[in-house]
PDB file of C-alpha atoms and ligand atoms in Angstrom:
ATOM      1  CA  MET A   1      99.190 105.541  81.119  1.00  0.00           C
ATOM      2  CA  ILE A   2      96.317 103.100  80.862  1.00  0.00           C
ATOM      3  CA  ILE A   3      96.586 100.922  77.771  1.00  0.00           C
ATOM      4  CA  VAL A   4      93.421 100.549  75.702  1.00  0.00           C
ATOM      5  CA  LYS A   5      93.361  97.098  74.097  1.00  0.00           C
ATOM      6  CA  SER A   6      92.401  96.408  70.493  1.00  0.00           C
ATOM      7  CA  PRO A   7      89.606  93.930  69.679  1.00  0.00           C
ATOM      8  CA  ARG A   8      92.275  91.356  68.749  1.00  0.00           C
ATOM      9  CA  GLU A   9      94.008  91.807  72.069  1.00  0.00           C
ATOM     10  CA  LEU A  10      90.729  91.616  73.927  1.00  0.00           C
ATOM     11  CA  ASP A  11      90.008  88.322  72.218  1.00  0.00           C
ATOM     12  CA  LYS A  12      93.281  86.855  73.492  1.00  0.00           C
ATOM     13  CA  MET A  13      92.517  88.151  76.977  1.00  0.00           C
ATOM     14  CA  ARG A  14      89.075  86.597  76.740  1.00  0.00           C
ATOM     15  CA  ARG A  15      90.738  83.237  76.040  1.00  0.00           C
ATOM     16  CA  ALA A  16      93.227  83.702  78.884  1.00  0.00           C
ATOM     17  CA  GLY A  17      90.369  84.556  81.258  1.00  0.00           C
ATOM     18  CA  ALA A  18      88.351  81.550  80.141  1.00  0.00           C
ATOM     19  CA  LEU A  19      91.273  79.199  80.773  1.00  0.00           C
ATOM     20  CA  VAL A  20      91.909  80.636  84.234  1.00  0.00           C
ATOM     21  CA  HIS A  21      88.204  80.278  85.022  1.00  0.00           C
ATOM     22  CA  GLU A  22      88.123  76.662  83.848  1.00  0.00           C
ATOM     23  CA  VAL A  23      91.212  75.634  85.829  1.00  0.00           C
ATOM     24  CA  MET A  24      90.039  77.515  88.929  1.00  0.00           C
ATOM     25  CA  ASP A  25      86.681  75.759  88.676  1.00  0.00           C
ATOM     26  CA  ASP A  26      88.487  72.408  88.552  1.00  0.00           C
ATOM     27  CA  ILE A  27      90.725  72.993  91.566  1.00  0.00           C
ATOM     28  CA  THR A  28      88.071  74.621  93.760  1.00  0.00           C
ATOM     29  CA  ARG A  29      85.851  71.547  93.246  1.00  0.00           C
ATOM     30  CA  ARG A  30      88.676  69.439  94.679  1.00  0.00           C
ATOM     31  CA  VAL A  31      88.964  71.466  97.893  1.00  0.00           C
ATOM     32  CA  GLU A  32      88.081  69.275 100.887  1.00  0.00           C
ATOM     33  CA  PRO A  33      89.645  68.218 104.171  1.00  0.00           C
ATOM     34  CA  GLY A  34      92.790  66.128 103.620  1.00  0.00           C
ATOM     35  CA  VAL A  35      93.722  67.574 100.219  1.00  0.00           C
ATOM     36  CA  THR A  36      97.077  69.384 100.100  1.00  0.00           C
ATOM     37  CA  THR A  37      97.581  72.756  98.499  1.00  0.00           C
ATOM     38  CA  GLY A  38     100.545  71.235  96.640  1.00  0.00           C
ATOM     39  CA  GLU A  39      98.175  68.754  94.934  1.00  0.00           C
ATOM     40  CA  LEU A  40      95.902  71.590  93.813  1.00  0.00           C
ATOM     41  CA  ASP A  41      98.894  73.482  92.493  1.00  0.00           C
ATOM     42  CA  ALA A  42     100.168  70.501  90.482  1.00  0.00           C
ATOM     43  CA  ILE A  43      96.746  70.005  88.872  1.00  0.00           C
ATOM     44  CA  ALA A  44      96.500  73.694  87.981  1.00  0.00           C
ATOM     45  CA  GLU A  45      99.950  73.713  86.409  1.00  0.00           C
ATOM     46  CA  SER A  46      99.402  70.608  84.296  1.00  0.00           C
ATOM     47  CA  ARG A  47      95.994  71.824  83.084  1.00  0.00           C
ATOM     48  CA  ILE A  48      97.423  75.198  82.037  1.00  0.00           C
ATOM     49  CA  ARG A  49     100.358  73.583  80.224  1.00  0.00           C
ATOM     50  CA  GLU A  50      98.080  71.014  78.523  1.00  0.00           C
ATOM     51  CA  ALA A  51      96.147  73.977  77.115  1.00  0.00           C
ATOM     52  CA  GLY A  52      99.385  75.307  75.594  1.00  0.00           C
ATOM     53  CA  ALA A  53      99.448  78.213  78.037  1.00  0.00           C
ATOM     54  CA  THR A  54     101.913  79.299  80.738  1.00  0.00           C
ATOM     55  CA  PRO A  55     101.338  79.761  84.477  1.00  0.00           C
ATOM     56  CA  ALA A  56     101.614  83.489  85.163  1.00  0.00           C
ATOM     57  CA  PHE A  57     102.925  83.359  88.727  1.00  0.00           C
ATOM     58  CA  LYS A  58     105.528  80.589  88.535  1.00  0.00           C
ATOM     59  CA  GLY A  59     108.914  82.278  88.428  1.00  0.00           C
ATOM     60  CA  TYR A  60     107.394  85.752  88.801  1.00  0.00           C
ATOM     61  CA  ARG A  61     109.969  87.472  91.033  1.00  0.00           C
ATOM     62  CA  GLY A  62     110.940  83.923  92.005  1.00  0.00           C
ATOM     63  CA  PHE A  63     107.502  82.719  93.185  1.00  0.00           C
ATOM     64  CA  PRO A  64     107.790  78.912  93.149  1.00  0.00           C
ATOM     65  CA  ALA A  65     104.268  77.807  92.180  1.00  0.00           C
ATOM     66  CA  THR A  66     101.334  78.155  89.784  1.00  0.00           C
ATOM     67  CA  VAL A  67      98.744  79.100  92.383  1.00  0.00           C
ATOM     68  CA  CYS A  68      98.936  81.181  95.524  1.00  0.00           C
ATOM     69  CA  ALA A  69      97.247  79.208  98.302  1.00  0.00           C
ATOM     70  CA  SER A  70      96.513  81.228 101.433  1.00  0.00           C
ATOM     71  CA  ILE A  71      94.754  79.648 104.432  1.00  0.00           C
ATOM     72  CA  ASP A  72      92.676  81.487 107.068  1.00  0.00           C
ATOM     73  CA  GLN A  73      94.723  84.457 108.379  1.00  0.00           C
ATOM     74  CA  GLU A  74      96.955  84.249 105.308  1.00  0.00           C
ATOM     75  CA  VAL A  75      95.839  87.047 102.991  1.00  0.00           C
ATOM     76  CA  VAL A  76      97.687  86.489  99.707  1.00  0.00           C
ATOM     77  CA  HIS A  77     100.832  84.922  98.177  1.00  0.00           C
ATOM     78  CA  GLY A  78     100.797  81.717 100.279  1.00  0.00           C
ATOM     79  CA  ILE A  79     103.077  79.023  98.828  1.00  0.00           C
ATOM     80  CA  PRO A  80     101.383  75.662  98.104  1.00  0.00           C
ATOM     81  CA  GLY A  81     102.899  72.627  99.818  1.00  0.00           C
ATOM     82  CA  PRO A  82     102.319  69.398 101.761  1.00  0.00           C
ATOM     83  CA  ARG A  83     100.017  71.028 104.300  1.00  0.00           C
ATOM     84  CA  ARG A  84      96.639  69.204 104.367  1.00  0.00           C
ATOM     85  CA  LEU A  85      93.488  71.280 104.427  1.00  0.00           C
ATOM     86  CA  ARG A  86      91.340  70.934 107.533  1.00  0.00           C
ATOM     87  CA  GLU A  87      87.585  71.140 107.985  1.00  0.00           C
ATOM     88  CA  GLY A  88      86.464  74.685 108.786  1.00  0.00           C
ATOM     89  CA  GLU A  89      89.345  76.522 107.131  1.00  0.00           C
ATOM     90  CA  LEU A  90      89.097  79.173 104.437  1.00  0.00           C
ATOM     91  CA  LEU A  91      91.329  78.660 101.402  1.00  0.00           C
ATOM     92  CA  SER A  92      92.143  81.580  99.108  1.00  0.00           C
ATOM     93  CA  LEU A  93      93.343  80.509  95.665  1.00  0.00           C
ATOM     94  CA  ASP A  94      94.879  83.009  93.231  1.00  0.00           C
ATOM     95  CA  LEU A  95      95.648  81.851  89.683  1.00  0.00           C
ATOM     96  CA  GLY A  96      97.017  83.487  86.552  1.00  0.00           C
ATOM     97  CA  ALA A  97      97.801  82.225  83.062  1.00  0.00           C
ATOM     98  CA  VAL A  98      99.328  83.614  79.876  1.00  0.00           C
ATOM     99  CA  VAL A  99      97.647  82.772  76.558  1.00  0.00           C
ATOM    100  CA  GLU A 100      99.353  84.004  73.375  1.00  0.00           C
ATOM    101  CA  GLY A 101     101.172  86.658  75.374  1.00  0.00           C
ATOM    102  CA  TYR A 102      98.141  87.952  77.289  1.00  0.00           C
ATOM    103  CA  TYR A 103      97.288  87.515  80.961  1.00  0.00           C
ATOM    104  CA  GLY A 104      94.247  86.395  82.906  1.00  0.00           C
ATOM    105  CA  ASP A 105      94.148  86.703  86.705  1.00  0.00           C
ATOM    106  CA  MET A 106      91.534  85.476  89.180  1.00  0.00           C
ATOM    107  CA  ALA A 107      91.182  84.697  92.880  1.00  0.00           C
ATOM    108  CA  VAL A 108      88.513  83.105  95.000  1.00  0.00           C
ATOM    109  CA  THR A 109      88.207  82.065  98.634  1.00  0.00           C
ATOM    110  CA  VAL A 110      86.376  78.819  99.309  1.00  0.00           C
ATOM    111  CA  PRO A 111      85.348  77.038 102.518  1.00  0.00           C
ATOM    112  CA  VAL A 112      87.005  73.723 103.398  1.00  0.00           C
ATOM    113  CA  GLY A 113      84.073  71.487 104.322  1.00  0.00           C
ATOM    114  CA  GLU A 114      81.696  73.078 106.814  1.00  0.00           C
ATOM    115  CA  VAL A 115      82.718  76.512 108.131  1.00  0.00           C
ATOM    116  CA  PRO A 116      81.140  78.651 110.873  1.00  0.00           C
ATOM    117  CA  GLU A 117      78.503  81.228 109.979  1.00  0.00           C
ATOM    118  CA  SER A 118      81.010  83.990 110.820  1.00  0.00           C
ATOM    119  CA  SER A 119      83.264  82.677 108.032  1.00  0.00           C
ATOM    120  CA  ARG A 120      80.361  82.443 105.608  1.00  0.00           C
ATOM    121  CA  ALA A 121      79.447  86.066 106.347  1.00  0.00           C
ATOM    122  CA  LEU A 122      83.024  87.142 105.597  1.00  0.00           C
ATOM    123  CA  LEU A 123      82.949  85.194 102.306  1.00  0.00           C
ATOM    124  CA  ARG A 124      79.699  86.899 101.314  1.00  0.00           C
ATOM    125  CA  ALA A 125      81.137  90.333 102.086  1.00  0.00           C
ATOM    126  CA  GLY A 126      84.283  89.636 100.053  1.00  0.00           C
ATOM    127  CA  ARG A 127      82.241  88.516  97.044  1.00  0.00           C
ATOM    128  CA  LYS A 128      79.949  91.537  97.383  1.00  0.00           C
ATOM    129  CA  ALA A 129      82.899  93.928  97.576  1.00  0.00           C
ATOM    130  CA  LEU A 130      84.286  92.573  94.301  1.00  0.00           C
ATOM    131  CA  GLU A 131      80.858  92.754  92.663  1.00  0.00           C
ATOM    132  CA  ALA A 132      80.416  96.361  93.806  1.00  0.00           C
ATOM    133  CA  GLY A 133      83.726  97.240  92.170  1.00  0.00           C
ATOM    134  CA  ILE A 134      82.831  95.456  88.926  1.00  0.00           C
ATOM    135  CA  GLU A 135      79.494  97.334  88.811  1.00  0.00           C
ATOM    136  CA  LYS A 136      81.471 100.572  88.516  1.00  0.00           C
ATOM    137  CA  MET A 137      83.283  99.363  85.401  1.00  0.00           C
ATOM    138  CA  HIS A 138      81.639 101.301  82.576  1.00  0.00           C
ATOM    139  CA  PRO A 139      82.594 104.096  80.196  1.00  0.00           C
ATOM    140  CA  GLY A 140      82.533 107.481  81.876  1.00  0.00           C
ATOM    141  CA  ALA A 141      83.083 106.204  85.417  1.00  0.00           C
ATOM    142  CA  ARG A 142      86.185 107.402  87.256  1.00  0.00           C
ATOM    143  CA  LEU A 143      88.831 104.961  88.424  1.00  0.00           C
ATOM    144  CA  SER A 144      88.341 105.682  92.118  1.00  0.00           C
ATOM    145  CA  ASP A 145      84.615 104.929  91.824  1.00  0.00           C
ATOM    146  CA  ILE A 146      85.724 101.271  91.844  1.00  0.00           C
ATOM    147  CA  SER A 147      87.900 101.803  94.927  1.00  0.00           C
ATOM    148  CA  HIS A 148      85.176 103.591  96.796  1.00  0.00           C
ATOM    149  CA  ALA A 149      82.509 100.995  96.011  1.00  0.00           C
ATOM    150  CA  VAL A 150      84.749  98.172  97.218  1.00  0.00           C
ATOM    151  CA  GLN A 151      85.554  99.960 100.484  1.00  0.00           C
ATOM    152  CA  GLN A 152      81.966 101.012 101.172  1.00  0.00           C
ATOM    153  CA  THR A 153      80.725  97.463 100.679  1.00  0.00           C
ATOM    154  CA  ALA A 154      83.365  95.771 102.819  1.00  0.00           C
ATOM    155  CA  GLU A 155      83.283  98.332 105.621  1.00  0.00           C
ATOM    156  CA  GLY A 156      79.495  98.551 105.445  1.00  0.00           C
ATOM    157  CA  ALA A 157      79.409  94.854 106.338  1.00  0.00           C
ATOM    158  CA  GLY A 158      81.699  95.511 109.317  1.00  0.00           C
ATOM    159  CA  TYR A 159      85.017  94.399 107.814  1.00  0.00           C
ATOM    160  CA  ALA A 160      88.255  96.067 106.695  1.00  0.00           C
ATOM    161  CA  VAL A 161      89.934  96.157 103.272  1.00  0.00           C
ATOM    162  CA  VAL A 162      93.666  95.537 102.984  1.00  0.00           C
ATOM    163  CA  ARG A 163      95.472  98.701 101.885  1.00  0.00           C
ATOM    164  CA  ASP A 164      98.965  97.399 101.156  1.00  0.00           C
ATOM    165  CA  TYR A 165      97.876  95.468  98.045  1.00  0.00           C
ATOM    166  CA  ALA A 166      95.698  96.641  95.173  1.00  0.00           C
ATOM    167  CA  GLY A 167      94.117  95.674  91.896  1.00  0.00           C
ATOM    168  CA  HIS A 168      95.848  96.518  88.639  1.00  0.00           C
ATOM    169  CA  GLY A 169      95.660  96.981  84.923  1.00  0.00           C
ATOM    170  CA  ILE A 170      96.392  93.752  83.045  1.00  0.00           C
ATOM    171  CA  GLY A 171      97.200  92.761  79.482  1.00  0.00           C
ATOM    172  CA  ARG A 172     100.587  91.967  77.991  1.00  0.00           C
ATOM    173  CA  GLU A 173     101.905  92.281  81.537  1.00  0.00           C
ATOM    174  CA  MET A 174     100.339  90.838  84.678  1.00  0.00           C
ATOM    175  CA  HIS A 175     100.630  94.212  86.384  1.00  0.00           C
ATOM    176  CA  GLU A 176     100.020  97.255  84.204  1.00  0.00           C
ATOM    177  CA  ALA A 177      98.918 100.757  85.129  1.00  0.00           C
ATOM    178  CA  PRO A 178      96.784 101.814  86.867  1.00  0.00           C
ATOM    179  CA  GLN A 179      96.895 100.590  90.418  1.00  0.00           C
ATOM    180  CA  ILE A 180      93.324 100.116  91.680  1.00  0.00           C
ATOM    181  CA  LEU A 181      93.153 100.776  95.388  1.00  0.00           C
ATOM    182  CA  ASN A 182      90.450  99.047  97.391  1.00  0.00           C
ATOM    183  CA  TYR A 183      89.643 102.223  99.299  1.00  0.00           C
ATOM    184  CA  GLY A 184      89.298 105.914  98.595  1.00  0.00           C
ATOM    185  CA  LEU A 185      86.972 108.735  97.660  1.00  0.00           C
ATOM    186  CA  PRO A 186      84.886 108.425  94.473  1.00  0.00           C
ATOM    187  CA  GLY A 187      85.122 110.655  91.401  1.00  0.00           C
ATOM    188  CA  ARG A 188      88.894 110.740  91.083  1.00  0.00           C
ATOM    189  CA  GLY A 189      91.460 109.459  88.634  1.00  0.00           C
ATOM    190  CA  PRO A 190      91.201 108.613  84.954  1.00  0.00           C
ATOM    191  CA  ILE A 191      87.861 108.263  83.156  1.00  0.00           C
ATOM    192  CA  LEU A 192      87.204 104.668  82.124  1.00  0.00           C
ATOM    193  CA  LYS A 193      87.070 103.860  78.398  1.00  0.00           C
ATOM    194  CA  PRO A 194      86.155 100.755  76.400  1.00  0.00           C
ATOM    195  CA  GLY A 195      89.183  98.492  75.953  1.00  0.00           C
ATOM    196  CA  MET A 196      90.671  99.092  79.397  1.00  0.00           C
ATOM    197  CA  VAL A 197      91.125  95.843  81.311  1.00  0.00           C
ATOM    198  CA  PHE A 198      91.552  95.671  85.090  1.00  0.00           C
ATOM    199  CA  ALA A 199      92.083  92.955  87.656  1.00  0.00           C
ATOM    200  CA  ILE A 200      89.908  94.027  90.563  1.00  0.00           C
ATOM    201  CA  GLU A 201      90.867  92.198  93.741  1.00  0.00           C
ATOM    202  CA  PRO A 202      89.650  93.177  97.188  1.00  0.00           C
ATOM    203  CA  MET A 203      91.189  91.428 100.200  1.00  0.00           C
ATOM    204  CA  VAL A 204      88.702  91.688 103.056  1.00  0.00           C
ATOM    205  CA  ASN A 205      89.734  91.138 106.687  1.00  0.00           C
ATOM    206  CA  ALA A 206      87.550  90.134 109.611  1.00  0.00           C
ATOM    207  CA  GLY A 207      89.703  92.304 111.913  1.00  0.00           C
ATOM    208  CA  GLY A 208      91.873  95.299 111.084  1.00  0.00           C
ATOM    209  CA  TYR A 209      93.371  96.081 107.697  1.00  0.00           C
ATOM    210  CA  ALA A 210      97.014  95.783 108.737  1.00  0.00           C
ATOM    211  CA  VAL A 211      99.050  92.948 107.221  1.00  0.00           C
ATOM    212  CA  GLU A 212     102.616  91.663 107.459  1.00  0.00           C
ATOM    213  CA  THR A 213     104.831  89.325 105.431  1.00  0.00           C
ATOM    214  CA  LEU A 214     106.194  86.083 106.902  1.00  0.00           C
ATOM    215  CA  SER A 215     109.896  85.178 106.851  1.00  0.00           C
ATOM    216  CA  ASP A 216     109.417  83.054 103.696  1.00  0.00           C
ATOM    217  CA  GLY A 217     109.337  86.427 101.944  1.00  0.00           C
ATOM    218  CA  TRP A 218     105.971  85.717 100.324  1.00  0.00           C
ATOM    219  CA  THR A 219     103.097  84.796 102.634  1.00  0.00           C
ATOM    220  CA  VAL A 220     101.131  87.878 103.672  1.00  0.00           C
ATOM    221  CA  VAL A 221      99.106  87.468 106.879  1.00  0.00           C
ATOM    222  CA  THR A 222      96.765  89.664 108.868  1.00  0.00           C
ATOM    223  CA  ALA A 223      98.670  91.449 111.645  1.00  0.00           C
ATOM    224  CA  ASP A 224      95.957  90.558 114.188  1.00  0.00           C
ATOM    225  CA  GLY A 225      95.630  86.906 113.130  1.00  0.00           C
ATOM    226  CA  GLU A 226      91.993  87.302 112.059  1.00  0.00           C
ATOM    227  CA  LEU A 227      90.602  85.684 108.903  1.00  0.00           C
ATOM    228  CA  SER A 228      90.950  87.198 105.434  1.00  0.00           C
ATOM    229  CA  VAL A 229      89.286  86.493 102.080  1.00  0.00           C
ATOM    230  CA  HIS A 230      90.323  87.420  98.548  1.00  0.00           C
ATOM    231  CA  PHE A 231      88.195  87.659  95.386  1.00  0.00           C
ATOM    232  CA  GLU A 232      89.439  88.752  91.968  1.00  0.00           C
ATOM    233  CA  HIS A 233      88.217  88.956  88.393  1.00  0.00           C
ATOM    234  CA  THR A 234      89.801  90.236  85.186  1.00  0.00           C
ATOM    235  CA  VAL A 235      87.259  92.697  83.757  1.00  0.00           C
ATOM    236  CA  ALA A 236      87.171  94.757  80.545  1.00  0.00           C
ATOM    237  CA  VAL A 237      85.320  98.034  80.089  1.00  0.00           C
ATOM    238  CA  THR A 238      83.047  97.691  77.031  1.00  0.00           C
ATOM    239  CA  ALA A 239      80.901 100.209  75.150  1.00  0.00           C
ATOM    240  CA  GLU A 240      77.862  98.964  77.075  1.00  0.00           C
ATOM    241  CA  GLY A 241      79.459  98.448  80.483  1.00  0.00           C
ATOM    242  CA  HIS A 242      81.829  95.586  81.193  1.00  0.00           C
ATOM    243  CA  GLU A 243      82.748  92.010  80.386  1.00  0.00           C
ATOM    244  CA  VAL A 244      84.165  89.637  82.996  1.00  0.00           C
ATOM    245  CA  PHE A 245      86.852  87.638  81.198  1.00  0.00           C
ATOM    246  CA  THR A 246      87.359  85.262  84.135  1.00  0.00           C
ATOM    247  CA  ASP A 247      83.623  84.467  84.250  1.00  0.00           C
ATOM    248  CA  PRO A 248      83.024  83.735  80.550  1.00  0.00           C
ATOM    249  CA  GLY A 249      79.864  85.065  78.966  1.00  0.00           C
ATOM    250  CA  ARG A 250      79.180  87.453  81.822  1.00  0.00           C
ATOM    251  CA  ARG A 251      78.537  91.001  80.666  1.00  0.00           C
ATOM    252  CA  GLY A 252      77.052  93.934  82.503  1.00  0.00           C
ATOM    253  CA  CYS A 253      75.469  97.188  81.463  1.00  0.00           C
ATOM    254  CA  ARG A 254      75.960 100.492  83.174  1.00  0.00           C
TER     255      ARG A 254
HETATM  256 MG1   MG B   1      95.916  90.233  90.492  1.00  0.00          MG
END
């Protein structure tokens, strides 16, 4: 069952999204060659705690950090550490926070210094795939319209979407129903209603869609070693269309 949030709940989720956005903005500005992912993680954690909020990922099923930091062929769930970023890499950062019991969740992939045009093209496609999914968030749309739009956009640009991980409902829990696949036929699944809130999060691969998990039990990598990018926003369906909680002030009409 998809939970429809009350205006009071939506307001808390708006605050959670705004905090995640603010902290993500801070740490992405610090991304440059020589910085470690552990440093970025420490900054994110202290900023979230200073705001009186709680990191959403730390301790979740035993995950040891506040952000997931995934480099190049790492898709999601990379563990931050002493590894220094190098010029030309792609860094995917995923961040969640809990404000007054409600979750915000966001991911973005950023270039480390100068990256090749092929990497920039992949970044553009990942961003576009997320945007295409968000565009389908309006009352009356069907859930799989989001999935289809994401897939069409990523594959239309010549890339693949990861199938083993999906977007999700979000609210009092980080992962609520429904699961939002990043592929599929349109016109299926529940009809979207105002007050539903989803984390839409395509992972777009330069090569094939297959992924595997490293022996640390967390880090997911592309099976073929090709690059991957990850973009995510927490988005509410509104009467007019949608509101992007992790990009404060951004609303869209159907
Ligand atoms: Mg998520």
